[in-house]
N, CA, C and O atoms as CSV, one atom per row, in Angstrom:
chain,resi,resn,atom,element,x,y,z
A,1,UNK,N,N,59.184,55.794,163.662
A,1,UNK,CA,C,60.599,55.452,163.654
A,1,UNK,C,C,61.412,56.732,163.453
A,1,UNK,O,O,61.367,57.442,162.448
A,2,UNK,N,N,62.223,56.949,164.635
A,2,UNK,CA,C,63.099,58.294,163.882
A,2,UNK,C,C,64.219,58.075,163.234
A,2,UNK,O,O,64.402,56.923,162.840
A,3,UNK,N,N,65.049,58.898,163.008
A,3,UNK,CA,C,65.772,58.952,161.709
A,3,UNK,C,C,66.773,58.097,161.821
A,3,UNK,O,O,67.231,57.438,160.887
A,4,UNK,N,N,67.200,58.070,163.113
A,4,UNK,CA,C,68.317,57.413,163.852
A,4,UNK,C,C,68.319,55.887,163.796
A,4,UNK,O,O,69.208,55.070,164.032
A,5,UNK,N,N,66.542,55.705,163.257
A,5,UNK,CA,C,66.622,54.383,163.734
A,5,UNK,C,C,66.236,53.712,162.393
A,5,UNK,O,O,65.935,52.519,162.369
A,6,UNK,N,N,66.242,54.211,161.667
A,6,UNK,CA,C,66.319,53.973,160.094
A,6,UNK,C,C,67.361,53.574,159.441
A,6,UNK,O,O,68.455,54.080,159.692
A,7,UNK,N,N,67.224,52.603,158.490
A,7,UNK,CA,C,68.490,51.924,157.999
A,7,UNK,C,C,68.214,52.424,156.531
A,7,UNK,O,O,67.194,52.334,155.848
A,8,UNK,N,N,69.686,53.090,156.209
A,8,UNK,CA,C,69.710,53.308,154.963
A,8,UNK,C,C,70.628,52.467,153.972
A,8,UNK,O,O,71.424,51.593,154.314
A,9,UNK,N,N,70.396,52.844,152.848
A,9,UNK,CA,C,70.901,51.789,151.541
A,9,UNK,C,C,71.743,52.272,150.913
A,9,UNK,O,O,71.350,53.408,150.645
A,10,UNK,N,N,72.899,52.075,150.405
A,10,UNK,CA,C,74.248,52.617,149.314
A,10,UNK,C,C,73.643,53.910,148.638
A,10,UNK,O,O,74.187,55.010,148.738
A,11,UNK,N,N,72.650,53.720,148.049
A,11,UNK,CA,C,72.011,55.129,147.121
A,11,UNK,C,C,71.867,56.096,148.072
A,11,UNK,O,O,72.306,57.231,147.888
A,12,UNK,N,N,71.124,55.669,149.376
A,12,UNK,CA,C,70.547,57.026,150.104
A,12,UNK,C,C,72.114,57.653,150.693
A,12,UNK,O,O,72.216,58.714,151.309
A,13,UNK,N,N,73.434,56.611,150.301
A,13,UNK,CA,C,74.405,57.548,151.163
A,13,UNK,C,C,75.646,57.688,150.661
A,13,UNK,O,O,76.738,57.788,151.220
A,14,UNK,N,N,75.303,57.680,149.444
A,14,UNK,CA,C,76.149,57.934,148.021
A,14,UNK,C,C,76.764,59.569,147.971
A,14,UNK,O,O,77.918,59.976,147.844
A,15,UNK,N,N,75.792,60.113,148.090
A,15,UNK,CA,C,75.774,61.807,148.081
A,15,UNK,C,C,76.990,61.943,149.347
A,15,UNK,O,O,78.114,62.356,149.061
A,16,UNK,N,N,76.560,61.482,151.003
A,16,UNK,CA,C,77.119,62.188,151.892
A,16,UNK,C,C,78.437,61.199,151.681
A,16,UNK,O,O,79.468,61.863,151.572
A,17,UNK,N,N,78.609,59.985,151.612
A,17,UNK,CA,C,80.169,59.884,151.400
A,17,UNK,C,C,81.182,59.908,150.266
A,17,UNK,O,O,82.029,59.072,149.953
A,18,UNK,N,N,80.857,61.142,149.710
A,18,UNK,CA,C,81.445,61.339,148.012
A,18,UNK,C,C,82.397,61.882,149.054
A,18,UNK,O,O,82.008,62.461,150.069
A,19,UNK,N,N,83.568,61.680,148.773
A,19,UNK,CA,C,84.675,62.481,148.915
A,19,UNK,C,C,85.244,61.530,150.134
A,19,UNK,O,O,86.458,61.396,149.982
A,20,UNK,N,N,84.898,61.027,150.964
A,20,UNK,CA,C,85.063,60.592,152.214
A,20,UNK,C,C,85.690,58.753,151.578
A,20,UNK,O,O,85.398,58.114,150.568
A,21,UNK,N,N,86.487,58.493,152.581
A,21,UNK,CA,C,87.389,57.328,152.881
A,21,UNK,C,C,86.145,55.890,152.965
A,21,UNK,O,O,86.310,54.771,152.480
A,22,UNK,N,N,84.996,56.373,153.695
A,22,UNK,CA,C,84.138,55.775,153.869
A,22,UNK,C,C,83.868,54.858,152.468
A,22,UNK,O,O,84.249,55.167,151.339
A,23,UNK,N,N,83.088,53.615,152.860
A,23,UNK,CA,C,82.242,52.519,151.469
A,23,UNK,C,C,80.666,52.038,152.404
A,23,UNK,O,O,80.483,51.987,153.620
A,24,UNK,N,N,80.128,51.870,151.752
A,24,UNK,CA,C,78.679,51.508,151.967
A,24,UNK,C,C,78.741,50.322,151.410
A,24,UNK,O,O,78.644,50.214,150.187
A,25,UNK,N,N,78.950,49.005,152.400
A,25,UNK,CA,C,78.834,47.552,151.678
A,25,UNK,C,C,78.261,46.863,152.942
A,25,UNK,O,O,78.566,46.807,154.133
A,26,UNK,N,N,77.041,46.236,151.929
A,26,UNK,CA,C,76.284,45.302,152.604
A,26,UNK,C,C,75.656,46.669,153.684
A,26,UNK,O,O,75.294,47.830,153.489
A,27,UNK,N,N,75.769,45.833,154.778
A,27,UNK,CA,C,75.146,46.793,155.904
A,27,UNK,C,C,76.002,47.551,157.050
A,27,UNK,O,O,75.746,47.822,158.223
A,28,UNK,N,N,76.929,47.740,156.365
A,28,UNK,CA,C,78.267,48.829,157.178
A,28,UNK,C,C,79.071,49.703,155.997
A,28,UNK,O,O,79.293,49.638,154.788
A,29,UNK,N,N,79.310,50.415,156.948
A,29,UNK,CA,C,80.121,51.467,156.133
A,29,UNK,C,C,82.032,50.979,156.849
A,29,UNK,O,O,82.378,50.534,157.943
A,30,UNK,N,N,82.716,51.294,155.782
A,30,UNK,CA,C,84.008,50.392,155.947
A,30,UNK,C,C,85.071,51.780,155.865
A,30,UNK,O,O,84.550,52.886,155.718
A,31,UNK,N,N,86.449,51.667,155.959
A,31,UNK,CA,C,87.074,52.768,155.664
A,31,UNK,C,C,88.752,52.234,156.069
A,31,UNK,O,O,88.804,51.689,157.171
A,32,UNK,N,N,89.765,52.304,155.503
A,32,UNK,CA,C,90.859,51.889,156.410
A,32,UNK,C,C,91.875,53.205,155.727
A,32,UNK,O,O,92.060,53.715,154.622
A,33,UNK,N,N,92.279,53.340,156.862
A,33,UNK,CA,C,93.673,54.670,157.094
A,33,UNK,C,C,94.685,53.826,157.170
A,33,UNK,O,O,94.810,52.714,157.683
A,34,UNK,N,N,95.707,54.843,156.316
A,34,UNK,CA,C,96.835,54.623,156.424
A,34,UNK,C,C,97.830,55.424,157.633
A,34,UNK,O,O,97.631,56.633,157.749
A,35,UNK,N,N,98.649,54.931,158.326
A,35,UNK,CA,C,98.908,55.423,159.844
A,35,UNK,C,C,100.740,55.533,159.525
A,35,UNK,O,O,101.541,56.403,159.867
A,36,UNK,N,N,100.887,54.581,158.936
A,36,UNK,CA,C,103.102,54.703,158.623
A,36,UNK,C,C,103.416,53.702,159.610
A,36,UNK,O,O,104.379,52.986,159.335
A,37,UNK,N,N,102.740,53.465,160.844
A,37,UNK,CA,C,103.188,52.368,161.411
A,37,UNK,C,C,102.306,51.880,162.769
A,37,UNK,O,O,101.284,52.564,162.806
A,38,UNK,N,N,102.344,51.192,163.583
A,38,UNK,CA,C,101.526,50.780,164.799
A,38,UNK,C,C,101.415,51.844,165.396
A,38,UNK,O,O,100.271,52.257,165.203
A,39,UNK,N,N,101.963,52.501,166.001
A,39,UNK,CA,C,102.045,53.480,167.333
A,39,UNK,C,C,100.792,54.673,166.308
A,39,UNK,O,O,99.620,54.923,166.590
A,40,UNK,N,N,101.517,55.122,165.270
A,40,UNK,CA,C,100.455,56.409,164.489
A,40,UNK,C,C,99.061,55.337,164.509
A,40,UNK,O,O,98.063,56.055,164.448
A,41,UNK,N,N,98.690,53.935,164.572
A,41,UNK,CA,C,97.104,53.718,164.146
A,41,UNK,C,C,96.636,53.476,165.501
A,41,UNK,O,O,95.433,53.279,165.668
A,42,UNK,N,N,97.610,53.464,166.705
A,42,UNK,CA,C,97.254,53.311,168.229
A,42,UNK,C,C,96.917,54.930,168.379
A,42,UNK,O,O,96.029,55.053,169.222
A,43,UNK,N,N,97.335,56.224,167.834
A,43,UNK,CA,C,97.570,57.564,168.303
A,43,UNK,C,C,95.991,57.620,167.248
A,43,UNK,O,O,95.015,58.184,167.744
A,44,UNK,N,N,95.893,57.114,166.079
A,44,UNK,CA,C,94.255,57.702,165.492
A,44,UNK,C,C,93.553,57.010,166.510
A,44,UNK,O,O,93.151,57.855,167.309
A,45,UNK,N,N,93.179,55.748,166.893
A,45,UNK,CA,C,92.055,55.593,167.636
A,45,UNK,C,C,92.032,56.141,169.017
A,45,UNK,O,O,90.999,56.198,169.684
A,46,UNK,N,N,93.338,56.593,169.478
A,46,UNK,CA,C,93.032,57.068,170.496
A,46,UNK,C,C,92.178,58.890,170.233
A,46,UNK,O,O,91.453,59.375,171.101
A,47,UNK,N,N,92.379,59.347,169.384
A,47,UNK,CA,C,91.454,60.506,168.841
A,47,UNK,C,C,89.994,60.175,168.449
A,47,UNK,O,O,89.085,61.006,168.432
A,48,UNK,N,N,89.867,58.776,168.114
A,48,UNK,CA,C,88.779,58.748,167.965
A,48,UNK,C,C,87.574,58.109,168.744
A,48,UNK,O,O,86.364,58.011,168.545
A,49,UNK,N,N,88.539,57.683,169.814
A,49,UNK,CA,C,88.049,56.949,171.017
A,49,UNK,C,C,86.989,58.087,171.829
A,49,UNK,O,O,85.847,57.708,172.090
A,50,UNK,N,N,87.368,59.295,172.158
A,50,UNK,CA,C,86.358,60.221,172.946
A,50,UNK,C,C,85.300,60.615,171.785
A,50,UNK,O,O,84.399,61.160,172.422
A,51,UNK,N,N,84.946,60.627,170.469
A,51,UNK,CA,C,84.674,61.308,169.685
A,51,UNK,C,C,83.201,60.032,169.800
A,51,UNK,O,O,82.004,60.274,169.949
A,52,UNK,N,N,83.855,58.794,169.670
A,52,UNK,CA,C,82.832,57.661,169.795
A,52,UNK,C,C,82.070,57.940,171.157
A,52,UNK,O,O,80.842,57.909,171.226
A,53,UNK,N,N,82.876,58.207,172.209
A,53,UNK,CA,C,81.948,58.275,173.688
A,53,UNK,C,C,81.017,59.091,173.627
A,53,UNK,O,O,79.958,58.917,174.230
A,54,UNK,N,N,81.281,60.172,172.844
A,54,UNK,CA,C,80.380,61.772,172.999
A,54,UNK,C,C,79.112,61.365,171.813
A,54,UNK,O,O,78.070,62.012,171.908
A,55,UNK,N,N,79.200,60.428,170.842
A,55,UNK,CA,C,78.163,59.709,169.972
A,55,UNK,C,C,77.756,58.923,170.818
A,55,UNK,O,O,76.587,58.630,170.564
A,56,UNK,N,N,78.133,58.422,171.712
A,56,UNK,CA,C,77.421,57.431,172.023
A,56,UNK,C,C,77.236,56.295,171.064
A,56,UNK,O,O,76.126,55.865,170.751
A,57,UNK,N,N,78.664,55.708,170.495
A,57,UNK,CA,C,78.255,55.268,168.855
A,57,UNK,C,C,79.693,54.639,168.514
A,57,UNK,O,O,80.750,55.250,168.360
A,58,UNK,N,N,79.490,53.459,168.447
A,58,UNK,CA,C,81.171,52.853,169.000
A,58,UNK,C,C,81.437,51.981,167.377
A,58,UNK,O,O,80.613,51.458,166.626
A,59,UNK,N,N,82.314,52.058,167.315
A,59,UNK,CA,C,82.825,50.934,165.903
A,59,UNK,C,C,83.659,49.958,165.932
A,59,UNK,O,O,84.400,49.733,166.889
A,60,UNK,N,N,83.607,49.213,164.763
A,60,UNK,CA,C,84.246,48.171,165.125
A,60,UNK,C,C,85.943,48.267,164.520
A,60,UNK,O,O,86.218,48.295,163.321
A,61,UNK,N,N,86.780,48.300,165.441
A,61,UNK,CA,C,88.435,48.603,164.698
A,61,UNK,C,C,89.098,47.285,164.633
A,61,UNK,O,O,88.832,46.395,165.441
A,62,UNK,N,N,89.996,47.145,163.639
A,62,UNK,CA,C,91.342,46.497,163.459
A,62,UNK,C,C,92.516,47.667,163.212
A,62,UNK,O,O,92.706,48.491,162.317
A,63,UNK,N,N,93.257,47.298,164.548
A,63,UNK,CA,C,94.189,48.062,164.514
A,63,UNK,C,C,95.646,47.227,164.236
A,63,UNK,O,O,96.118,46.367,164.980
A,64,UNK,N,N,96.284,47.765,162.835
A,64,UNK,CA,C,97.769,46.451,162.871
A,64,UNK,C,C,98.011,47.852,162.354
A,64,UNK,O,O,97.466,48.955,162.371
A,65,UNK,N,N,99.993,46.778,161.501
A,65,UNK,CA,C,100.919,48.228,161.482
A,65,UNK,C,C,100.744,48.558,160.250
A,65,UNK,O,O,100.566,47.854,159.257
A,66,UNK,N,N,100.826,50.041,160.420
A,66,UNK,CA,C,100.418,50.703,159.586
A,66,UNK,C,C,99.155,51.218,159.112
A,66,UNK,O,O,99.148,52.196,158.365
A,67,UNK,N,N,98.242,50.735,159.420
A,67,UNK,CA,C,96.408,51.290,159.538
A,67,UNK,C,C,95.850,50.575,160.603
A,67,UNK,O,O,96.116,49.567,161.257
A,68,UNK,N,N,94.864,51.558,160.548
A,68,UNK,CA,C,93.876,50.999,161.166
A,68,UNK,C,C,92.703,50.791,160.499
A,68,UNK,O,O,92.786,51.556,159.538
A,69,UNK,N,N,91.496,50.126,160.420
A,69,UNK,CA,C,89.997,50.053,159.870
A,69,UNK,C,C,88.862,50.476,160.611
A,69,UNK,O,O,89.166,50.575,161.800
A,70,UNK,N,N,88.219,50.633,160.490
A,70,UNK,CA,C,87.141,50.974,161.144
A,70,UNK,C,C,85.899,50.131,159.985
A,70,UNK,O,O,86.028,49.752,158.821
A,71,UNK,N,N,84.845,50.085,160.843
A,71,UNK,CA,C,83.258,48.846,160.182
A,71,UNK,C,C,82.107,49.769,161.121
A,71,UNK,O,O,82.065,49.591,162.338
A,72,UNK,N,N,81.336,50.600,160.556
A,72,UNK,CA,C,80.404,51.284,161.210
A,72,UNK,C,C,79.009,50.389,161.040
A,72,UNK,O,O,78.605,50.125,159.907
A,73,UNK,N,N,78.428,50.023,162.003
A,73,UNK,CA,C,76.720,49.841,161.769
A,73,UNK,C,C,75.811,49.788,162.923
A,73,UNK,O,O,76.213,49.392,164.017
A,74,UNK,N,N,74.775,50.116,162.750
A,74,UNK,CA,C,73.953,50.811,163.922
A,74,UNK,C,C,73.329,48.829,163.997
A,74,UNK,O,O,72.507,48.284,163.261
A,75,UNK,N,N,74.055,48.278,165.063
A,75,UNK,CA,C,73.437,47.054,165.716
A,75,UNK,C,C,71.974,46.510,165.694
A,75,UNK,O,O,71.402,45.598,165.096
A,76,UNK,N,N,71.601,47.496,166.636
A,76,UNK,CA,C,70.381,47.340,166.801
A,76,UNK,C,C,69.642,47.702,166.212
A,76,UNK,O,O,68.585,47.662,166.841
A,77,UNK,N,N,69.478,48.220,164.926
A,77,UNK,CA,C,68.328,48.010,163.600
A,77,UNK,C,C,69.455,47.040,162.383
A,77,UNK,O,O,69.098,46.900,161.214
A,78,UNK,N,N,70.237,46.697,162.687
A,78,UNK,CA,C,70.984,45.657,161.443
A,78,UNK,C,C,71.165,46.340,160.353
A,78,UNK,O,O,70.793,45.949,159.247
A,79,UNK,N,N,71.803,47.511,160.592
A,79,UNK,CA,C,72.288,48.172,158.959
A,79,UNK,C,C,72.782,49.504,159.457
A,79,UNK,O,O,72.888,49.869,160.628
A,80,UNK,N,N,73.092,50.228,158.244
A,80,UNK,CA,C,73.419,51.130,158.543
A,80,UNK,C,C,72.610,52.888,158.586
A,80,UNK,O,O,71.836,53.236,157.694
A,81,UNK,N,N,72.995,53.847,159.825
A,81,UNK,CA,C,71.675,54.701,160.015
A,81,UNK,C,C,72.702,56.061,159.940
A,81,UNK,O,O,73.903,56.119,159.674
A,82,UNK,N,N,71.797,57.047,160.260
A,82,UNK,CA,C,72.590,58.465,160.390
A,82,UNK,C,C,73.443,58.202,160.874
A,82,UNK,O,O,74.501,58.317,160.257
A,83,UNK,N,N,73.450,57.695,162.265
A,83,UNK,CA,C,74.707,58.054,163.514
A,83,UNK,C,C,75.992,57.083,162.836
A,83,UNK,O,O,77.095,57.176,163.375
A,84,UNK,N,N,75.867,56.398,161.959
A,84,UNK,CA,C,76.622,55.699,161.295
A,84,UNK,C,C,77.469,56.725,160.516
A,84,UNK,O,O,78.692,56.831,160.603
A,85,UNK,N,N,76.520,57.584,159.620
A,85,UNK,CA,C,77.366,58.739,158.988
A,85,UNK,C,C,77.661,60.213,159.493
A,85,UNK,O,O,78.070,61.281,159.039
A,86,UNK,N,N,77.243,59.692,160.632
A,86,UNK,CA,C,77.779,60.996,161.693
A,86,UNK,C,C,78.994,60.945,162.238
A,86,UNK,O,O,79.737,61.877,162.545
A,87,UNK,N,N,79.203,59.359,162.377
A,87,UNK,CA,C,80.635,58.916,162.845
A,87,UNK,C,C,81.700,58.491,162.279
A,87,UNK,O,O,82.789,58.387,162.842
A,88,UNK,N,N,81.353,58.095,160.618
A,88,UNK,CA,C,82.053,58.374,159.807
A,88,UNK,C,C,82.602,59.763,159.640
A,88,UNK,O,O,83.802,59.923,159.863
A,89,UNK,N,N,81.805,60.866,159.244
A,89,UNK,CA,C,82.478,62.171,159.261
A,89,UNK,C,C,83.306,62.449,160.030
A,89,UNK,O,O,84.425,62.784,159.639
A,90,UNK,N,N,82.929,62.377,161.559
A,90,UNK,CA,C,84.008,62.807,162.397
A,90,UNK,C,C,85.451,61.585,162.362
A,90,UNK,O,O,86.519,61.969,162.839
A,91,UNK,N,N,85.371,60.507,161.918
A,91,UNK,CA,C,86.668,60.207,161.796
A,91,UNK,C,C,87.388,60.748,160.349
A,91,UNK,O,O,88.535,61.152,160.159
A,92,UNK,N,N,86.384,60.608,159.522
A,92,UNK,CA,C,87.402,61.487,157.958
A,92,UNK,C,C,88.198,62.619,158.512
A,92,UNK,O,O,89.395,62.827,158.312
A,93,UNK,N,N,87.051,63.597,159.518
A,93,UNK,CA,C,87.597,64.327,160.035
A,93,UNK,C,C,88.831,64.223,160.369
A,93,UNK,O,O,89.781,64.737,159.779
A,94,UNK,N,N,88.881,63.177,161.866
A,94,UNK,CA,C,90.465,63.248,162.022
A,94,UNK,C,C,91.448,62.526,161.239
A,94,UNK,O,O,92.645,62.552,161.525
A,95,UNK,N,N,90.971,61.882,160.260
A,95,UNK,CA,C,92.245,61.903,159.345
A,95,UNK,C,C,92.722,62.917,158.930
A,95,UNK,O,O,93.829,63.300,159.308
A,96,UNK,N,N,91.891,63.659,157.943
A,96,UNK,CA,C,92.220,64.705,157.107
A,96,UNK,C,C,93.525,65.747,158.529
A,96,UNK,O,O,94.569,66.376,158.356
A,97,UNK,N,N,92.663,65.409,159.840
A,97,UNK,CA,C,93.578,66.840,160.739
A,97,UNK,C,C,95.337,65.855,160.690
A,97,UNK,O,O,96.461,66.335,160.836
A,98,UNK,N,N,95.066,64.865,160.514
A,98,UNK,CA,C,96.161,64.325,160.975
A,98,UNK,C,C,97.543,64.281,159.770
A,98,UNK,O,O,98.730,63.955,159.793
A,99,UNK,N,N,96.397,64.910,158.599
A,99,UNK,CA,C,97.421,64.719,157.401
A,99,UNK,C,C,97.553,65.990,157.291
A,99,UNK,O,O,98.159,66.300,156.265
A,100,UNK,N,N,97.101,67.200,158.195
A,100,UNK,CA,C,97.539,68.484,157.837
A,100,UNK,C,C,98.891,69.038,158.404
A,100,UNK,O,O,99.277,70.164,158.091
């Protein structure tokens, strides 16, 4: 099984989302941004829309006014795996660019 396809547990991913928007519940990782209104949480997913294509690694959004959410989990092993916290990072990422 490679790494990718391994489901990890709150403890094993405690360490990498210290600091990060991200939560480890149940079998997804959760996260919701604050945007100021519809159009700013239509303008984050559209940043994060190519970022998902190039993962190959798509999430699940609610987009209303003022945030958006995001629900990460790798489907096809039923929980959550690296590429889960690979794609978390790169959206903390574009928050953090968006609040600079």
């Amino acid at each position: 099984m490679s790494d990718s396809a391994k489901t990890l547990t709150p403890e094993n991913t405690s360490g990498e989302l210290k600091g990060s928007a991200f939560t480890h519940t149940q079998n997804t990782l959760q996260a919701t941004f604050d945007t100021g209104d519809f159009v700013g949480a239509v303008e984050f997913l559209n940043e994060v829309m190519p970022i998902a294509e190039e993962l190959n690694h798509h999430p699940d959004v609610e987009v209303g006014y003022g945030k958006i959410a995001f629900t990460l989990s790798s489907h096809d092993v039923g929980g959550v795996t690296t590429r889960d916290l690979g794609l978390a990072r790169r959206i903390d990422e574009v928050a953090h660019n968006r609040q600079s």
